[in-house]
mmCIF file with all atom_site columns, C-alpha atoms in Angstrom:
data_model
loop_
_atom_site.group_PDB
_atom_site.id
_atom_site.type_symbol
_atom_site.label_atom_id
_atom_site.label_alt_id
_atom_site.label_comp_id
_atom_site.label_asym_id
_atom_site.label_entity_id
_atom_site.label_seq_id
_atom_site.pdbx_PDB_ins_code
_atom_site.Cartn_x
_atom_site.Cartn_y
_atom_site.Cartn_z
_atom_site.occupancy
_atom_site.B_iso_or_equiv
_atom_site.pdbx_formal_charge
_atom_site.auth_seq_id
_atom_site.auth_comp_id
_atom_site.auth_asym_id
_atom_site.auth_atom_id
_atom_site.pdbx_PDB_model_num
ATOM 1   C CA . UNK A 1 1   ? -9.116  -20.558 15.625  1.00 0.00 ? 83  UNK A CA 1
ATOM 2   C CA . UNK A 1 2   ? -13.024 -20.203 15.641  1.00 0.00 ? 84  UNK A CA 1
ATOM 3   C CA . UNK A 1 3   ? -14.014 -19.046 19.234  1.00 0.00 ? 85  UNK A CA 1
ATOM 4   C CA . UNK A 1 4   ? -17.854 -17.706 19.829  1.00 0.00 ? 86  UNK A CA 1
ATOM 5   C CA . UNK A 1 5   ? -17.460 -14.256 21.333  1.00 0.00 ? 87  UNK A CA 1
ATOM 6   C CA . UNK A 1 6   ? -13.962 -13.611 20.562  1.00 0.00 ? 88  UNK A CA 1
ATOM 7   C CA . UNK A 1 7   ? -12.223 -10.984 18.387  1.00 0.00 ? 89  UNK A CA 1
ATOM 8   C CA . UNK A 1 8   ? -8.978  -10.747 16.989  1.00 0.00 ? 90  UNK A CA 1
ATOM 9   C CA . UNK A 1 9   ? -7.366  -7.330  15.879  1.00 0.00 ? 91  UNK A CA 1
ATOM 10  C CA . UNK A 1 10  ? -4.612  -5.955  13.500  1.00 0.00 ? 92  UNK A CA 1
ATOM 11  C CA . UNK A 1 11  ? -3.259  -2.639  12.863  1.00 0.00 ? 93  UNK A CA 1
ATOM 12  C CA . UNK A 1 12  ? -1.101  -1.675  9.664   1.00 0.00 ? 94  UNK A CA 1
ATOM 13  C CA . UNK A 1 13  ? 0.225   1.034   7.477   1.00 0.00 ? 95  UNK A CA 1
ATOM 14  C CA . UNK A 1 14  ? -2.175  1.514   3.854   1.00 0.00 ? 96  UNK A CA 1
ATOM 15  C CA . UNK A 1 15  ? -2.513  4.280   1.745   1.00 0.00 ? 97  UNK A CA 1
ATOM 16  C CA . UNK A 1 16  ? -6.065  4.426   2.020   1.00 0.00 ? 98  UNK A CA 1
ATOM 17  C CA . UNK A 1 17  ? -9.154  2.215   2.121   1.00 0.00 ? 99  UNK A CA 1
ATOM 18  C CA . UNK A 1 18  ? -8.637  0.995   -1.367  1.00 0.00 ? 100 UNK A CA 1
ATOM 19  C CA . UNK A 1 19  ? -5.187  -0.559  -0.351  1.00 0.00 ? 101 UNK A CA 1
ATOM 20  C CA . UNK A 1 20  ? -6.680  -1.989  2.783   1.00 0.00 ? 102 UNK A CA 1
ATOM 21  C CA . UNK A 1 21  ? -9.407  -3.622  0.954   1.00 0.00 ? 103 UNK A CA 1
ATOM 22  C CA . UNK A 1 22  ? -7.147  -5.368  -1.562  1.00 0.00 ? 104 UNK A CA 1
ATOM 23  C CA . UNK A 1 23  ? -5.054  -6.801  1.115   1.00 0.00 ? 105 UNK A CA 1
ATOM 24  C CA . UNK A 1 24  ? -8.057  -8.255  3.103   1.00 0.00 ? 106 UNK A CA 1
ATOM 25  C CA . UNK A 1 25  ? -10.015 -9.191  -0.065  1.00 0.00 ? 107 UNK A CA 1
ATOM 26  C CA . UNK A 1 26  ? -10.245 -12.852 -0.703  1.00 0.00 ? 108 UNK A CA 1
ATOM 27  C CA . UNK A 1 27  ? -8.849  -13.838 -4.157  1.00 0.00 ? 109 UNK A CA 1
ATOM 28  C CA . UNK A 1 28  ? -9.394  -17.105 -6.293  1.00 0.00 ? 110 UNK A CA 1
ATOM 29  C CA . UNK A 1 29  ? -6.597  -18.961 -8.163  1.00 0.00 ? 111 UNK A CA 1
ATOM 30  C CA . UNK A 1 30  ? -6.714  -20.964 -11.625 1.00 0.00 ? 112 UNK A CA 1
ATOM 31  C CA . UNK A 1 31  ? -7.327  -24.217 -9.763  1.00 0.00 ? 113 UNK A CA 1
ATOM 32  C CA . UNK A 1 32  ? -10.189 -22.338 -7.517  1.00 0.00 ? 114 UNK A CA 1
ATOM 33  C CA . UNK A 1 33  ? -8.537  -22.024 -4.169  1.00 0.00 ? 115 UNK A CA 1
ATOM 34  C CA . UNK A 1 34  ? -9.102  -19.111 -2.231  1.00 0.00 ? 116 UNK A CA 1
ATOM 35  C CA . UNK A 1 35  ? -6.194  -17.070 -1.069  1.00 0.00 ? 117 UNK A CA 1
ATOM 36  C CA . UNK A 1 36  ? -5.872  -13.692 0.879   1.00 0.00 ? 118 UNK A CA 1
ATOM 37  C CA . UNK A 1 37  ? -2.321  -11.572 1.401   1.00 0.00 ? 119 UNK A CA 1
ATOM 38  C CA . UNK A 1 38  ? -3.804  -10.855 4.848   1.00 0.00 ? 120 UNK A CA 1
ATOM 39  C CA . UNK A 1 39  ? -4.280  -14.712 5.424   1.00 0.00 ? 121 UNK A CA 1
ATOM 40  C CA . UNK A 1 40  ? -0.956  -15.382 4.056   1.00 0.00 ? 122 UNK A CA 1
ATOM 41  C CA . UNK A 1 41  ? 0.928   -12.901 6.436   1.00 0.00 ? 123 UNK A CA 1
ATOM 42  C CA . UNK A 1 42  ? -0.697  -13.812 9.729   1.00 0.00 ? 124 UNK A CA 1
ATOM 43  C CA . UNK A 1 43  ? -0.317  -17.572 8.829   1.00 0.00 ? 125 UNK A CA 1
ATOM 44  C CA . UNK A 1 44  ? -4.096  -18.782 8.507   1.00 0.00 ? 126 UNK A CA 1
ATOM 45  C CA . UNK A 1 45  ? -5.260  -20.646 5.458   1.00 0.00 ? 127 UNK A CA 1
ATOM 46  C CA . UNK A 1 46  ? -8.761  -19.498 5.286   1.00 0.00 ? 128 UNK A CA 1
ATOM 47  C CA . UNK A 1 47  ? -11.339 -17.224 6.950   1.00 0.00 ? 129 UNK A CA 1
ATOM 48  C CA . UNK A 1 48  ? -15.110 -16.468 6.356   1.00 0.00 ? 130 UNK A CA 1
ATOM 49  C CA . UNK A 1 49  ? -15.125 -12.845 5.219   1.00 0.00 ? 131 UNK A CA 1
ATOM 50  C CA . UNK A 1 50  ? -18.878 -12.434 6.795   1.00 0.00 ? 132 UNK A CA 1
ATOM 51  C CA . UNK A 1 51  ? -16.838 -12.152 10.154  1.00 0.00 ? 133 UNK A CA 1
ATOM 52  C CA . UNK A 1 52  ? -14.279 -9.661  9.168   1.00 0.00 ? 134 UNK A CA 1
ATOM 53  C CA . UNK A 1 53  ? -14.563 -6.159  9.470   1.00 0.00 ? 135 UNK A CA 1
ATOM 54  C CA . UNK A 1 54  ? -11.826 -3.385  7.879   1.00 0.00 ? 136 UNK A CA 1
ATOM 55  C CA . UNK A 1 55  ? -11.727 0.103   8.221   1.00 0.00 ? 137 UNK A CA 1
ATOM 56  C CA . UNK A 1 56  ? -9.183  3.112   8.020   1.00 0.00 ? 138 UNK A CA 1
ATOM 57  C CA . UNK A 1 57  ? -8.966  4.979   11.355  1.00 0.00 ? 139 UNK A CA 1
ATOM 58  C CA . UNK A 1 58  ? -8.041  8.753   11.665  1.00 0.00 ? 140 UNK A CA 1
ATOM 59  C CA . UNK A 1 59  ? -4.759  9.725   12.399  1.00 0.00 ? 141 UNK A CA 1
ATOM 60  C CA . UNK A 1 60  ? -4.054  9.892   16.071  1.00 0.00 ? 142 UNK A CA 1
ATOM 61  C CA . UNK A 1 61  ? -5.807  8.874   19.156  1.00 0.00 ? 143 UNK A CA 1
ATOM 62  C CA . UNK A 1 62  ? -8.502  11.683  19.789  1.00 0.00 ? 144 UNK A CA 1
ATOM 63  C CA . UNK A 1 63  ? -11.551 10.104  18.031  1.00 0.00 ? 145 UNK A CA 1
ATOM 64  C CA . UNK A 1 64  ? -10.045 6.485   18.171  1.00 0.00 ? 146 UNK A CA 1
ATOM 65  C CA . UNK A 1 65  ? -12.563 5.627   21.083  1.00 0.00 ? 147 UNK A CA 1
ATOM 66  C CA . UNK A 1 66  ? -15.857 6.819   18.933  1.00 0.00 ? 148 UNK A CA 1
ATOM 67  C CA . UNK A 1 67  ? -14.418 5.160   15.967  1.00 0.00 ? 149 UNK A CA 1
ATOM 68  C CA . UNK A 1 68  ? -14.222 1.874   17.541  1.00 0.00 ? 150 UNK A CA 1
ATOM 69  C CA . UNK A 1 69  ? -17.582 1.668   19.054  1.00 0.00 ? 151 UNK A CA 1
ATOM 70  C CA . UNK A 1 70  ? -18.911 2.299   15.372  1.00 0.00 ? 152 UNK A CA 1
ATOM 71  C CA . UNK A 1 71  ? -17.932 -1.352  14.747  1.00 0.00 ? 153 UNK A CA 1
ATOM 72  C CA . UNK A 1 72  ? -20.062 -4.300  15.124  1.00 0.00 ? 154 UNK A CA 1
ATOM 73  C CA . UNK A 1 73  ? -20.583 -4.824  18.552  1.00 0.00 ? 155 UNK A CA 1
ATOM 74  C CA . UNK A 1 74  ? -17.850 -2.129  19.253  1.00 0.00 ? 156 UNK A CA 1
ATOM 75  C CA . UNK A 1 75  ? -19.579 -0.962  22.666  1.00 0.00 ? 157 UNK A CA 1
ATOM 76  C CA . UNK A 1 76  ? -18.748 -4.416  24.245  1.00 0.00 ? 158 UNK A CA 1
ATOM 77  C CA . UNK A 1 77  ? -14.769 -4.021  23.381  1.00 0.00 ? 159 UNK A CA 1
ATOM 78  C CA . UNK A 1 78  ? -13.809 -0.774  22.421  1.00 0.00 ? 160 UNK A CA 1
ATOM 79  C CA . UNK A 1 79  ? -12.347 0.331   25.814  1.00 0.00 ? 161 UNK A CA 1
ATOM 80  C CA . UNK A 1 80  ? -10.151 -2.861  26.199  1.00 0.00 ? 162 UNK A CA 1
ATOM 81  C CA . UNK A 1 81  ? -8.990  -2.484  22.336  1.00 0.00 ? 163 UNK A CA 1
ATOM 82  C CA . UNK A 1 82  ? -8.489  1.156   22.626  1.00 0.00 ? 164 UNK A CA 1
ATOM 83  C CA . UNK A 1 83  ? -6.099  0.609   25.310  1.00 0.00 ? 165 UNK A CA 1
ATOM 84  C CA . UNK A 1 84  ? -3.773  -2.176  23.854  1.00 0.00 ? 166 UNK A CA 1
ATOM 85  C CA . UNK A 1 85  ? -4.097  0.449   20.392  1.00 0.00 ? 167 UNK A CA 1
ATOM 86  C CA . UNK A 1 86  ? -2.879  3.271   22.195  1.00 0.00 ? 168 UNK A CA 1
ATOM 87  C CA . UNK A 1 87  ? 0.449   1.011   23.253  1.00 0.00 ? 169 UNK A CA 1
ATOM 88  C CA . UNK A 1 88  ? 0.946   -0.694  19.947  1.00 0.00 ? 170 UNK A CA 1
ATOM 89  C CA . UNK A 1 89  ? -0.042  1.739   17.269  1.00 0.00 ? 171 UNK A CA 1
ATOM 90  C CA . UNK A 1 90  ? 2.598   3.844   15.438  1.00 0.00 ? 172 UNK A CA 1
ATOM 91  C CA . UNK A 1 91  ? 2.442   6.617   13.237  1.00 0.00 ? 173 UNK A CA 1
ATOM 92  C CA . UNK A 1 92  ? 0.436   5.899   9.870   1.00 0.00 ? 174 UNK A CA 1
ATOM 93  C CA . UNK A 1 93  ? -1.109  2.869   11.177  1.00 0.00 ? 175 UNK A CA 1
ATOM 94  C CA . UNK A 1 94  ? -4.360  3.716   10.307  1.00 0.00 ? 176 UNK A CA 1
ATOM 95  C CA . UNK A 1 95  ? -6.080  0.344   8.778   1.00 0.00 ? 177 UNK A CA 1
ATOM 96  C CA . UNK A 1 96  ? -7.513  -1.636  11.300  1.00 0.00 ? 178 UNK A CA 1
ATOM 97  C CA . UNK A 1 97  ? -8.743  -5.436  10.763  1.00 0.00 ? 179 UNK A CA 1
ATOM 98  C CA . UNK A 1 98  ? -11.149 -7.167  12.745  1.00 0.00 ? 180 UNK A CA 1
ATOM 99  C CA . UNK A 1 99  ? -11.872 -11.043 12.907  1.00 0.00 ? 181 UNK A CA 1
ATOM 100 C CA . UNK A 1 100 ? -15.059 -11.982 14.733  1.00 0.00 ? 182 UNK A CA 1
ATOM 101 C CA . UNK A 1 101 ? -15.605 -15.454 16.365  1.00 0.00 ? 183 UNK A CA 1
ATOM 102 C CA . UNK A 1 102 ? -11.852 -15.884 16.148  1.00 0.00 ? 184 UNK A CA 1
ATOM 103 C CA . UNK A 1 103 ? -9.257  -16.384 18.627  1.00 0.00 ? 185 UNK A CA 1
ATOM 104 C CA . UNK A 1 104 ? -5.782  -15.895 17.151  1.00 0.00 ? 186 UNK A CA 1
ATOM 105 C CA . UNK A 1 105 ? -3.915  -18.985 17.813  1.00 0.00 ? 187 UNK A CA 1
ATOM 106 C CA . UNK A 1 106 ? -0.498  -17.851 16.152  1.00 0.00 ? 188 UNK A CA 1
ATOM 107 C CA . UNK A 1 107 ? 0.647   -15.168 18.177  1.00 0.00 ? 189 UNK A CA 1
ATOM 108 C CA . UNK A 1 108 ? 4.177   -14.478 17.351  1.00 0.00 ? 190 UNK A CA 1
ATOM 109 C CA . UNK A 1 109 ? 4.104   -16.502 14.108  1.00 0.00 ? 191 UNK A CA 1
ATOM 110 C CA . UNK A 1 110 ? 3.379   -13.592 11.704  1.00 0.00 ? 192 UNK A CA 1
ATOM 111 C CA . UNK A 1 111 ? 5.810   -13.204 9.283   1.00 0.00 ? 193 UNK A CA 1
ATOM 112 C CA . UNK A 1 112 ? 8.480   -10.804 9.924   1.00 0.00 ? 194 UNK A CA 1
ATOM 113 C CA . UNK A 1 113 ? 7.859   -8.041  7.687   1.00 0.00 ? 195 UNK A CA 1
ATOM 114 C CA . UNK A 1 114 ? 4.039   -8.415  7.701   1.00 0.00 ? 196 UNK A CA 1
ATOM 115 C CA . UNK A 1 115 ? 1.973   -5.053  6.957   1.00 0.00 ? 197 UNK A CA 1
ATOM 116 C CA . UNK A 1 116 ? -0.004  -5.749  10.177  1.00 0.00 ? 198 UNK A CA 1
ATOM 117 C CA . UNK A 1 117 ? 0.778   -6.229  13.696  1.00 0.00 ? 199 UNK A CA 1
ATOM 118 C CA . UNK A 1 118 ? -1.366  -8.216  16.127  1.00 0.00 ? 200 UNK A CA 1
ATOM 119 C CA . UNK A 1 119 ? -3.057  -6.145  18.755  1.00 0.00 ? 201 UNK A CA 1
ATOM 120 C CA . UNK A 1 120 ? -4.824  -8.838  20.644  1.00 0.00 ? 202 UNK A CA 1
ATOM 121 C CA . UNK A 1 121 ? -7.950  -11.090 21.087  1.00 0.00 ? 203 UNK A CA 1
ATOM 122 C CA . UNK A 1 122 ? -10.639 -9.619  23.045  1.00 0.00 ? 204 UNK A CA 1
ATOM 123 C CA . UNK A 1 123 ? -14.305 -11.002 24.542  1.00 0.00 ? 205 UNK A CA 1
ATOM 124 C CA . UNK A 1 124 ? -17.333 -9.142  23.010  1.00 0.00 ? 206 UNK A CA 1
ATOM 125 C CA . UNK A 1 125 ? -20.861 -9.640  23.399  1.00 0.00 ? 207 UNK A CA 1
ATOM 126 C CA . UNK A 1 126 ? -23.875 -9.291  21.020  1.00 0.00 ? 208 UNK A CA 1
#
């Protein structure tokens, strides 16, 4: 659901940046319909890629706070996201996906074998 100044975050296991980008990339079918593996797995039908960021994080939590601050508006949500990530993140979960101006409405309805885990929705400021 579109919601100004809200960010929703997912973390998942990816072999590298190329794998992560392929996962979130919008593709177009023969009929012209847009689709994304990420959208399918989290239960949404479309999202404007201009409001999405995806990046590979360093393993472990030593530099995590600094890395989160590097995202757009990261200074405004990094501390809260960091606390949540430390509780959710498992070994090998290094791909972070952020959707801006989006409050994830489908908490608990993700596919059971999704490559990503919902971390939470957070307020941010511009």
